PDB file of C-alpha atoms and ligand atoms in Angstrom:
ATOM      1  CA  MET A 173     -45.812  27.927  11.095  1.00  0.00           C
ATOM      2  CA  SER A 174     -46.846  28.497   7.475  1.00  0.00           C
ATOM      3  CA  PRO A 175     -44.962  26.463   4.776  1.00  0.00           C
ATOM      4  CA  GLU A 176     -43.622  29.736   3.297  1.00  0.00           C
ATOM      5  CA  LYS A 177     -42.121  30.731   6.649  1.00  0.00           C
ATOM      6  CA  LYS A 178     -40.574  27.273   7.085  1.00  0.00           C
ATOM      7  CA  ILE A 179     -38.970  27.490   3.606  1.00  0.00           C
ATOM      8  CA  ALA A 180     -37.645  30.977   4.406  1.00  0.00           C
ATOM      9  CA  GLN A 181     -36.110  29.687   7.670  1.00  0.00           C
ATOM     10  CA  LEU A 182     -34.507  26.745   5.877  1.00  0.00           C
ATOM     11  CA  GLU A 183     -33.103  29.043   3.196  1.00  0.00           C
ATOM     12  CA  GLN A 184     -31.651  31.215   5.940  1.00  0.00           C
ATOM     13  CA  LYS A 185     -29.963  28.180   7.565  1.00  0.00           C
ATOM     14  CA  VAL A 186     -28.557  27.011   4.209  1.00  0.00           C
ATOM     15  CA  LYS A 187     -27.073  30.476   3.655  1.00  0.00           C
ATOM     16  CA  ILE A 188     -25.438  30.446   7.098  1.00  0.00           C
ATOM     17  CA  LEU A 189     -23.997  26.975   6.438  1.00  0.00           C
ATOM     18  CA  GLU A 190     -22.695  28.077   3.013  1.00  0.00           C
ATOM     19  CA  ARG A 191     -20.992  31.050   4.593  1.00  0.00           C
ATOM     20  CA  MET A 192     -19.423  28.858   7.294  1.00  0.00           C
ATOM     21  CA  MET A 193     -18.110  26.452   4.638  1.00  0.00           C
ATOM     22  CA  GLU A 194     -16.672  29.338   2.613  1.00  0.00           C
ATOM     23  CA  ASP A 195     -14.896  30.660   5.726  1.00  0.00           C
ATOM     24  CA  GLN A 196     -13.579  27.192   6.514  1.00  0.00           C
ATOM     25  CA  THR A 197     -12.287  26.670   2.945  1.00  0.00           C
ATOM     26  CA  ARG A 198     -10.614  30.074   2.986  1.00  0.00           C
ATOM     27  CA  SER A 199      -8.814  29.454   6.289  1.00  0.00           C
ATOM     28  CA  THR A 200      -7.731  25.926   5.202  1.00  0.00           C
ATOM     29  CA  PHE A 201      -6.326  27.394   1.966  1.00  0.00           C
ATOM     30  CA  LEU A 202      -4.538  30.106   3.956  1.00  0.00           C
ATOM     31  CA  ALA A 203      -3.085  27.555   6.396  1.00  0.00           C
ATOM     32  CA  HIS A 204      -1.857  25.403   3.459  1.00  0.00           C
ATOM     33  CA  THR A 205      -0.246  28.394   1.765  1.00  0.00           C
ATOM     34  CA  GLN A 206       1.464  29.416   5.018  1.00  0.00           C
ATOM     35  CA  LEU A 207       2.659  25.838   5.592  1.00  0.00           C
ATOM     36  CA  ASP A 208       4.007  25.630   2.020  1.00  0.00           C
ATOM     37  CA  HIS A 209       5.744  28.964   2.539  1.00  0.00           C
ATOM     38  CA  SER A 210       7.389  27.932   5.828  1.00  0.00           C
ATOM     39  CA  ASN A 211       8.403  24.548   4.320  1.00  0.00           C
ATOM     40  CA  ASN A 212      10.037  26.384   1.408  1.00  0.00           C
ATOM     41  CA  THR A 213      11.770  28.826   3.765  1.00  0.00           C
ATOM     42  CA  LEU A 214      13.030  25.928   5.911  1.00  0.00           C
ATOM     43  CA  GLU A 215      14.353  24.072   2.868  1.00  0.00           C
ATOM     44  CA  GLN A 216      16.063  27.218   1.534  1.00  0.00           C
ATOM     45  CA  PHE A 217      17.608  27.695   4.978  1.00  0.00           C
ATOM     46  CA  ALA A 218      18.800  24.061   5.138  1.00  0.00           C
ATOM     47  CA  TYR A 219      20.285  24.418   1.637  1.00  0.00           C
ATOM     48  CA  VAL A 220      22.180  27.627   2.381  1.00  0.00           C
ATOM     49  CA  ALA A 221      23.307  26.454   5.843  1.00  0.00           C
ATOM     50  CA  SER A 222      24.598  23.119   4.494  1.00  0.00           C
ATOM     51  CA  HIS A 223      26.370  24.872   1.654  1.00  0.00           C
ATOM     52  CA  HIS A 224      28.100  27.297   4.042  1.00  0.00           C
ATOM     53  CA  LEU A 225      29.109  24.525   6.450  1.00  0.00           C
ATOM     54  CA  GLN A 226      31.246  22.891   3.774  1.00  0.00           C
ATOM     55  CA  GLU A 227      34.005  25.497   3.820  1.00  0.00           C
ATOM     56  CA  PRO A 228      34.789  25.539   7.598  1.00  0.00           C
ATOM     57  CA  LEU A 229      34.577  21.749   7.611  1.00  0.00           C
ATOM     58  CA  ARG A 230      37.112  21.542   4.759  1.00  0.00           C
ATOM     59  CA  MET A 231      39.375  23.832   6.821  1.00  0.00           C
ATOM     60  CA  VAL A 232      39.089  21.657   9.960  1.00  0.00           C
ATOM     61  CA  SER A 233      39.989  18.451   8.125  1.00  0.00           C
ATOM     62  CA  SER A 234      42.829  20.000   6.080  1.00  0.00           C
ATOM     63  CA  TYR A 235      44.499  21.398   9.242  1.00  0.00           C
ATOM     64  CA  LEU A 236      44.107  18.076  11.049  1.00  0.00           C
ATOM     65  CA  GLN A 237      45.727  16.332   8.077  1.00  0.00           C
ATOM     66  CA  LEU A 238      48.483  18.948   8.094  1.00  0.00           C
ATOM     67  CA  ILE A 239      49.219  18.336  11.804  1.00  0.00           C
ATOM     68  CA  GLU A 240      49.322  14.595  11.105  1.00  0.00           C
ATOM     69  CA  LYS A 241      51.727  15.071   8.174  1.00  0.00           C
ATOM     70  CA  ARG A 242      54.024  17.833   9.529  1.00  0.00           C
ATOM     71  CA  CYS A 243      54.475  16.745  13.138  1.00  0.00           C
ATOM     72  CA  PRO A 244      54.678  12.950  13.131  1.00  0.00           C
ATOM     73  CA  ASP A 245      57.544  12.953  15.701  1.00  0.00           C
ATOM     74  CA  LYS A 246      55.852  15.374  18.117  1.00  0.00           C
ATOM     75  CA  LEU A 247      52.689  13.287  18.365  1.00  0.00           C
ATOM     76  CA  ASP A 248      52.419  10.312  20.687  1.00  0.00           C
ATOM     77  CA  ASN A 249      50.219   7.355  19.750  1.00  0.00           C
ATOM     78  CA  GLU A 250      47.234   8.616  21.719  1.00  0.00           C
ATOM     79  CA  SER A 251      47.295  12.013  19.988  1.00  0.00           C
ATOM     80  CA  LYS A 252      47.527  10.284  16.597  1.00  0.00           C
ATOM     81  CA  GLU A 253      44.528   8.168  17.555  1.00  0.00           C
ATOM     82  CA  PHE A 254      42.531  11.266  18.608  1.00  0.00           C
ATOM     83  CA  ILE A 255      43.356  13.032  15.328  1.00  0.00           C
ATOM     84  CA  GLY A 256      42.196   9.887  13.524  1.00  0.00           C
ATOM     85  CA  PHE A 257      38.830  10.040  15.352  1.00  0.00           C
ATOM     86  CA  ALA A 258      38.484  13.752  14.579  1.00  0.00           C
ATOM     87  CA  LEU A 259      39.197  13.107  10.878  1.00  0.00           C
ATOM     88  CA  GLU A 260      36.676  10.263  10.846  1.00  0.00           C
ATOM     89  CA  GLY A 261      34.091  12.597  12.401  1.00  0.00           C
ATOM     90  CA  SER A 262      34.703  15.320   9.834  1.00  0.00           C
ATOM     91  CA  GLN A 263      34.437  12.732   7.038  1.00  0.00           C
ATOM     92  CA  ARG A 264      31.036  11.631   8.420  1.00  0.00           C
ATOM     93  CA  MET A 265      29.930  15.257   8.711  1.00  0.00           C
ATOM     94  CA  LYS A 266      30.962  15.898   5.103  1.00  0.00           C
ATOM     95  CA  GLN A 267      28.831  12.947   3.959  1.00  0.00           C
ATOM     96  CA  LEU A 268      25.914  14.222   6.047  1.00  0.00           C
ATOM     97  CA  ILE A 269      26.113  17.690   4.489  1.00  0.00           C
ATOM     98  CA  LEU A 270      26.335  16.253   0.954  1.00  0.00           C
ATOM     99  CA  ASN A 271      23.295  14.022   1.591  1.00  0.00           C
ATOM    100  CA  LEU A 272      21.371  16.912   3.137  1.00  0.00           C
ATOM    101  CA  LEU A 273      22.120  19.118   0.110  1.00  0.00           C
ATOM    102  CA  GLU A 274      20.961  16.289  -2.156  1.00  0.00           C
ATOM    103  CA  TYR A 275      17.733  15.960  -0.125  1.00  0.00           C
ATOM    104  CA  VAL A 276      16.866  19.664  -0.191  1.00  0.00           C
ATOM    105  CA  ASP A 277      17.868  20.007  -3.845  1.00  0.00           C
ATOM    106  CA  ILE A 278      14.951  17.756  -4.905  1.00  0.00           C
ATOM    107  CA  SER A 279      12.410  20.404  -3.816  1.00  0.00           C
ATOM    108  CA  THR A 280      14.411  23.572  -4.363  1.00  0.00           C
ATOM    109  CA  HIS A 281      15.571  22.704  -7.886  1.00  0.00           C
ATOM    110  CA  PRO A 282      12.835  20.563  -9.511  1.00  0.00           C
ATOM    111  CA  LYS A 283      14.157  18.464 -12.414  1.00  0.00           C
ATOM    112  CA  GLU A 284      12.542  17.961 -15.796  1.00  0.00           C
ATOM    113  CA  GLN A 285      10.752  14.647 -16.365  1.00  0.00           C
ATOM    114  CA  ALA A 286      10.590  12.890 -19.716  1.00  0.00           C
ATOM    115  CA  VAL A 287       9.928   9.498 -21.281  1.00  0.00           C
ATOM    116  CA  ILE A 288      13.014   7.460 -20.371  1.00  0.00           C
ATOM    117  CA  ASN A 289      14.122   3.857 -20.255  1.00  0.00           C
ATOM    118  CA  SER A 290      14.267   2.837 -16.582  1.00  0.00           C
ATOM    119  CA  GLU A 291      16.770   0.097 -17.415  1.00  0.00           C
ATOM    120  CA  THR A 292      19.290   2.756 -18.502  1.00  0.00           C
ATOM    121  CA  ALA A 293      18.892   4.480 -15.110  1.00  0.00           C
ATOM    122  CA  LEU A 294      19.384   1.128 -13.380  1.00  0.00           C
ATOM    123  CA  LYS A 295      22.574   0.372 -15.364  1.00  0.00           C
ATOM    124  CA  LEU A 296      23.992   3.820 -14.464  1.00  0.00           C
ATOM    125  CA  ALA A 297      23.236   3.151 -10.779  1.00  0.00           C
ATOM    126  CA  LEU A 298      24.917  -0.268 -10.976  1.00  0.00           C
ATOM    127  CA  SER A 299      28.045   1.260 -12.497  1.00  0.00           C
ATOM    128  CA  LYS A 300      28.264   3.651  -9.502  1.00  0.00           C
ATOM    129  CA  LEU A 301      27.899   0.694  -7.136  1.00  0.00           C
ATOM    130  CA  GLU A 302      30.564  -1.366  -8.913  1.00  0.00           C
ATOM    131  CA  SER A 303      33.062  -1.403  -6.050  1.00  0.00           C
ATOM    132  CA  ALA A 304      30.440  -2.195  -3.328  1.00  0.00           C
ATOM    133  CA  ILE A 305      29.151  -5.037  -5.532  1.00  0.00           C
ATOM    134  CA  ALA A 306      32.678  -6.370  -6.095  1.00  0.00           C
ATOM    135  CA  GLN A 307      33.645  -6.088  -2.389  1.00  0.00           C
ATOM    136  CA  THR A 308      30.580  -7.989  -1.164  1.00  0.00           C
ATOM    137  CA  LYS A 309      30.432 -10.331  -4.208  1.00  0.00           C
ATOM    138  CA  ALA A 310      26.760  -9.347  -4.448  1.00  0.00           C
ATOM    139  CA  GLN A 311      24.658 -10.996  -7.137  1.00  0.00           C
ATOM    140  CA  VAL A 312      22.471  -8.346  -8.738  1.00  0.00           C
ATOM    141  CA  THR A 313      19.940  -9.520 -11.332  1.00  0.00           C
ATOM    142  CA  TYR A 314      17.125  -7.726 -13.122  1.00  0.00           C
ATOM    143  CA  ASP A 315      14.250  -8.279 -15.545  1.00  0.00           C
ATOM    144  CA  ALA A 316      13.677  -6.184 -18.670  1.00  0.00           C
ATOM    145  CA  LEU A 317      12.482  -2.816 -17.370  1.00  0.00           C
ATOM    146  CA  PRO A 318       9.914  -0.472 -18.972  1.00  0.00           C
ATOM    147  CA  THR A 319       9.974   3.074 -20.294  1.00  0.00           C
ATOM    148  CA  VAL A 320       8.506   5.479 -17.743  1.00  0.00           C
ATOM    149  CA  ILE A 321       7.934   9.196 -17.220  1.00  0.00           C
ATOM    150  CA  ALA A 322      10.736  10.278 -14.891  1.00  0.00           C
ATOM    151  CA  ASN A 323      13.888  12.280 -14.433  1.00  0.00           C
ATOM    152  CA  GLU A 324      16.755   9.944 -15.363  1.00  0.00           C
ATOM    153  CA  SER A 325      19.306  11.155 -12.804  1.00  0.00           C
ATOM    154  CA  GLN A 326      16.747  11.042  -9.983  1.00  0.00           C
ATOM    155  CA  LEU A 327      15.683   7.523 -10.962  1.00  0.00           C
ATOM    156  CA  GLN A 328      19.363   6.530 -11.014  1.00  0.00           C
ATOM    157  CA  CYS A 329      19.773   8.039  -7.512  1.00  0.00           C
ATOM    158  CA  LEU A 330      16.706   6.102  -6.327  1.00  0.00           C
ATOM    159  CA  PHE A 331      18.041   2.765  -7.647  1.00  0.00           C
ATOM    160  CA  GLN A 332      21.491   3.559  -6.233  1.00  0.00           C
ATOM    161  CA  ASN A 333      20.096   4.173  -2.734  1.00  0.00           C
ATOM    162  CA  LEU A 334      17.834   1.121  -2.713  1.00  0.00           C
ATOM    163  CA  ILE A 335      20.393  -1.299  -4.191  1.00  0.00           C
ATOM    164  CA  GLY A 336      23.191   0.216  -2.058  1.00  0.00           C
ATOM    165  CA  ASN A 337      21.078  -0.487   1.047  1.00  0.00           C
ATOM    166  CA  ALA A 338      20.181  -3.978  -0.184  1.00  0.00           C
ATOM    167  CA  ILE A 339      23.915  -4.749  -0.348  1.00  0.00           C
ATOM    168  CA  LYS A 340      24.833  -2.912   2.877  1.00  0.00           C
ATOM    169  CA  TYR A 341      22.162  -4.426   5.156  1.00  0.00           C
ATOM    170  CA  LYS A 342      23.251  -7.956   4.340  1.00  0.00           C
ATOM    171  CA  ASP A 343      23.210 -10.921   6.615  1.00  0.00           C
ATOM    172  CA  LYS A 344      26.762 -11.435   7.944  1.00  0.00           C
ATOM    173  CA  ASN A 345      27.062 -14.996   6.621  1.00  0.00           C
ATOM    174  CA  THR A 346      25.303 -14.784   3.269  1.00  0.00           C
ATOM    175  CA  THR A 347      26.223 -13.356  -0.118  1.00  0.00           C
ATOM    176  CA  PRO A 348      23.843 -10.505  -0.930  1.00  0.00           C
ATOM    177  CA  LYS A 349      21.339 -11.249  -3.686  1.00  0.00           C
ATOM    178  CA  VAL A 350      19.309  -8.409  -5.171  1.00  0.00           C
ATOM    179  CA  HIS A 351      16.648  -8.663  -7.868  1.00  0.00           C
ATOM    180  CA  ILE A 352      15.015  -5.697  -9.607  1.00  0.00           C
ATOM    181  CA  SER A 353      11.754  -6.106 -11.494  1.00  0.00           C
ATOM    182  CA  ALA A 354       8.684  -4.161 -12.610  1.00  0.00           C
ATOM    183  CA  GLN A 355       5.055  -5.131 -13.084  1.00  0.00           C
ATOM    184  CA  LYS A 356       2.404  -3.227 -14.996  1.00  0.00           C
ATOM    185  CA  THR A 357      -0.712  -2.298 -13.043  1.00  0.00           C
ATOM    186  CA  SER A 358      -3.850  -0.633 -14.451  1.00  0.00           C
ATOM    187  CA  SER A 359      -2.495   2.882 -13.899  1.00  0.00           C
ATOM    188  CA  ALA A 360       1.304   2.638 -13.496  1.00  0.00           C
ATOM    189  CA  TRP A 361       4.391   0.435 -13.117  1.00  0.00           C
ATOM    190  CA  ASP A 362       5.182  -1.230  -9.797  1.00  0.00           C
ATOM    191  CA  PHE A 363       8.962  -1.561  -9.329  1.00  0.00           C
ATOM    192  CA  SER A 364      10.511  -3.929  -6.809  1.00  0.00           C
ATOM    193  CA  VAL A 365      14.019  -4.126  -5.319  1.00  0.00           C
ATOM    194  CA  GLN A 366      14.128  -7.430  -3.453  1.00  0.00           C
ATOM    195  CA  ASP A 367      17.048  -8.478  -1.241  1.00  0.00           C
ATOM    196  CA  ASN A 368      17.988 -11.397   0.998  1.00  0.00           C
ATOM    197  CA  GLY A 369      19.367  -9.195   3.803  1.00  0.00           C
ATOM    198  CA  ILE A 370      18.650  -8.729   7.513  1.00  0.00           C
ATOM    199  CA  GLY A 371      15.062  -7.538   6.968  1.00  0.00           C
ATOM    200  CA  ILE A 372      13.038  -4.978   8.965  1.00  0.00           C
ATOM    201  CA  SER A 373      10.316  -5.316  11.628  1.00  0.00           C
ATOM    202  CA  LYS A 374       6.850  -4.135  10.654  1.00  0.00           C
ATOM    203  CA  GLU A 375       6.799  -1.387  13.318  1.00  0.00           C
ATOM    204  CA  TYR A 376       9.637   0.431  11.479  1.00  0.00           C
ATOM    205  CA  PHE A 377       8.128   0.344   7.968  1.00  0.00           C
ATOM    206  CA  ASP A 378       7.129   4.056   8.084  1.00  0.00           C
ATOM    207  CA  LYS A 379       9.870   5.323  10.401  1.00  0.00           C
ATOM    208  CA  ILE A 380      12.759   4.372   8.085  1.00  0.00           C
ATOM    209  CA  PHE A 381      11.506   6.813   5.403  1.00  0.00           C
ATOM    210  CA  LEU A 382      11.859   9.763   7.812  1.00  0.00           C
ATOM    211  CA  ILE A 383      15.019  11.852   7.606  1.00  0.00           C
ATOM    212  CA  PHE A 384      17.844  10.845  10.042  1.00  0.00           C
ATOM    213  CA  GLN A 385      15.970   7.747  11.259  1.00  0.00           C
ATOM    214  CA  ARG A 386      18.294   4.737  11.481  1.00  0.00           C
ATOM    215  CA  LEU A 387      17.781   1.338  13.040  1.00  0.00           C
ATOM    216  CA  HIS A 388      21.491   0.616  13.571  1.00  0.00           C
ATOM    217  CA  GLY A 389      24.533   2.280  15.098  1.00  0.00           C
ATOM    218  CA  ASN A 390      27.257   3.667  12.867  1.00  0.00           C
ATOM    219  CA  ASN A 391      29.705   0.979  13.983  1.00  0.00           C
ATOM    220  CA  GLU A 392      27.347  -1.776  12.935  1.00  0.00           C
ATOM    221  CA  TYR A 393      26.303  -0.343   9.543  1.00  0.00           C
ATOM    222  CA  PRO A 394      27.615   3.093   8.457  1.00  0.00           C
ATOM    223  CA  GLY A 395      25.152   5.637   7.105  1.00  0.00           C
ATOM    224  CA  THR A 396      23.501   9.041   7.533  1.00  0.00           C
ATOM    225  CA  GLY A 397      19.814   8.059   7.640  1.00  0.00           C
ATOM    226  CA  ILE A 398      18.969  10.273   4.648  1.00  0.00           C
ATOM    227  CA  GLY A 399      18.931   7.766   1.735  1.00  0.00           C
ATOM    228  CA  LEU A 400      15.350   6.539   2.045  1.00  0.00           C
ATOM    229  CA  SER A 401      13.973  10.030   2.689  1.00  0.00           C
ATOM    230  CA  ILE A 402      15.660  11.099  -0.573  1.00  0.00           C
ATOM    231  CA  CYS A 403      13.967   8.128  -2.309  1.00  0.00           C
ATOM    232  CA  GLN A 404      10.592   9.104  -0.866  1.00  0.00           C
ATOM    233  CA  LYS A 405      10.969  12.724  -1.932  1.00  0.00           C
ATOM    234  CA  ILE A 406      11.959  11.712  -5.474  1.00  0.00           C
ATOM    235  CA  ILE A 407       8.944   9.419  -5.761  1.00  0.00           C
ATOM    236  CA  GLN A 408       6.590  12.068  -4.330  1.00  0.00           C
ATOM    237  CA  HIS A 409       7.854  14.516  -6.976  1.00  0.00           C
ATOM    238  CA  HIS A 410       6.992  11.897  -9.600  1.00  0.00           C
ATOM    239  CA  GLY A 411       3.463  11.491  -8.185  1.00  0.00           C
ATOM    240  CA  GLY A 412       4.118   7.906  -7.093  1.00  0.00           C
ATOM    241  CA  LYS A 413       4.422   6.059  -3.783  1.00  0.00           C
ATOM    242  CA  ILE A 414       7.134   4.000  -2.126  1.00  0.00           C
ATOM    243  CA  TRP A 415       6.854   1.370   0.601  1.00  0.00           C
ATOM    244  CA  VAL A 416       8.555  -1.720   2.003  1.00  0.00           C
ATOM    245  CA  GLU A 417       7.503  -5.282   2.752  1.00  0.00           C
ATOM    246  CA  SER A 418       9.839  -7.245   4.966  1.00  0.00           C
ATOM    247  CA  GLU A 419      10.384  -9.620   7.852  1.00  0.00           C
ATOM    248  CA  PRO A 420      13.469  -9.755  10.081  1.00  0.00           C
ATOM    249  CA  GLY A 421      15.873 -12.372   8.733  1.00  0.00           C
ATOM    250  CA  LYS A 422      13.890 -12.838   5.537  1.00  0.00           C
ATOM    251  CA  GLY A 423      15.051  -9.946   3.355  1.00  0.00           C
ATOM    252  CA  SER A 424      13.246  -6.791   2.259  1.00  0.00           C
ATOM    253  CA  ASN A 425      11.240  -5.829  -0.777  1.00  0.00           C
ATOM    254  CA  PHE A 426      11.275  -2.078  -1.469  1.00  0.00           C
ATOM    255  CA  GLN A 427       8.587  -1.124  -3.971  1.00  0.00           C
ATOM    256  CA  PHE A 428       7.680   2.092  -5.764  1.00  0.00           C
ATOM    257  CA  THR A 429       5.317   3.207  -8.496  1.00  0.00           C
ATOM    258  CA  LEU A 430       5.990   5.320 -11.589  1.00  0.00           C
ATOM    259  CA  LEU A 431       3.795   6.363 -14.490  1.00  0.00           C
ATOM    260  CA  GLY A 432       4.427   4.494 -17.746  1.00  0.00           C
ATOM    261  CA  SER A 433       4.902   6.253 -21.091  1.00  0.00           C
TER     262      SER A 433
HETATM  263  P1  LIG B 569      21.166   4.832   6.075  1.00  0.00           P
HETATM  264  O1  LIG B 569      21.342   3.581   5.256  1.00  0.00           O
HETATM  265  O2  LIG B 569      22.189   5.874   5.776  1.00  0.00           O
HETATM  266  O3  LIG B 569      21.043   4.540   7.542  1.00  0.00           O
HETATM  267  P2  LIG B 569      18.524   5.096   4.890  1.00  0.00           P
HETATM  268  O4  LIG B 569      17.584   6.253   4.966  1.00  0.00           O
HETATM  269  O5  LIG B 569      18.908   4.624   3.539  1.00  0.00           O
HETATM  270  O6  LIG B 569      19.790   5.542   5.707  1.00  0.00           O
HETATM  271  O7  LIG B 569      17.885   3.884   5.672  1.00  0.00           O
HETATM  272  C1  LIG B 569      17.250   4.082   6.936  1.00  0.00           C
HETATM  273  C2  LIG B 569      17.279   2.794   7.746  1.00  0.00           C
HETATM  274  O8  LIG B 569      16.448   1.800   7.143  1.00  0.00           O
HETATM  275  C3  LIG B 569      18.662   2.138   7.789  1.00  0.00           C
HETATM  276  O9  LIG B 569      19.441   2.687   8.845  1.00  0.00           O
HETATM  277  C4  LIG B 569      18.318   0.670   8.017  1.00  0.00           C
HETATM  278  O10 LIG B 569      18.110   0.431   9.381  1.00  0.00           O
HETATM  279  C5  LIG B 569      16.974   0.503   7.300  1.00  0.00           C
HETATM  280  N1  LIG B 569      17.138  -0.115   5.946  1.00  0.00           N
HETATM  281  C6  LIG B 569      17.176   0.528   4.763  1.00  0.00           C
HETATM  282  N2  LIG B 569      17.294  -0.342   3.740  1.00  0.00           N
HETATM  283  C7  LIG B 569      17.325  -1.580   4.287  1.00  0.00           C
HETATM  284  C8  LIG B 569      17.419  -2.913   3.765  1.00  0.00           C
HETATM  285  N3  LIG B 569      17.495  -3.140   2.445  1.00  0.00           N
HETATM  286  N4  LIG B 569      17.419  -3.944   4.638  1.00  0.00           N
HETATM  287  C9  LIG B 569      17.331  -3.721   5.976  1.00  0.00           C
HETATM  288  N5  LIG B 569      17.235  -2.490   6.547  1.00  0.00           N
HETATM  289  C10 LIG B 569      17.220  -1.433   5.712  1.00  0.00           C
END
């Protein structure tokens, strides 16, 4: 075959490959757009559904409370116990709905980010955790924290979830100790929330960040399994990452990155 013919054949092949790549890029883009769209639709649905569930739930618990209050003499001990369980269940459901609304709200109503002092967000979180800290006699300490680019109320929520967990998942016989610190890396700040609690096995490091995934029953440690997925979503919206290092019985170190100012 003459060199000219060979070049023409090669050019033909290159054109075919280019066209195939274009097609591939177009269908990947389309698939991404469709996925984004169905994610948004799902989140809108979850938001509206959770919102609408609040009213009937309020009705159920108010009528149960009314029965308890108005008919104390007509109820035997067993019935009172059953009403107690039903009220407990509706209280748990209320918490679940509130957490779910909080989770979906992060994507459906994006919050403005600005240069803020992360220590202020930490102090606000600690004030919300005052009674849990007092009840468990937890010792919470922290280093001086930097200014970062973030949404203050979301950073407060993040600290509140991580420190709340650090206090909740405590070893039965030890006083919880939590230390918060931050280290500068070349491109960002690495935050750490270190506790001396029950710890987590390596095989669960990813699973615990998924929504509704819990490693304990509600009787052992109460919770909804949404807190860490809220933390992950907040950090994703800030362009950072969040992960945990831990060993059972040796405490956990939850870490996340944020851009500095
Ligand atoms: P919740 O605390 O409501 O169960 P989270 O999403 O905050 O939900 O946490 C998911 C799971 O991760 C918890 O059920 C618990 O098993 C584990 N976990 C979270 N934080 C800690 C911690 N500091 N120490 C040990 N286990 C933890």
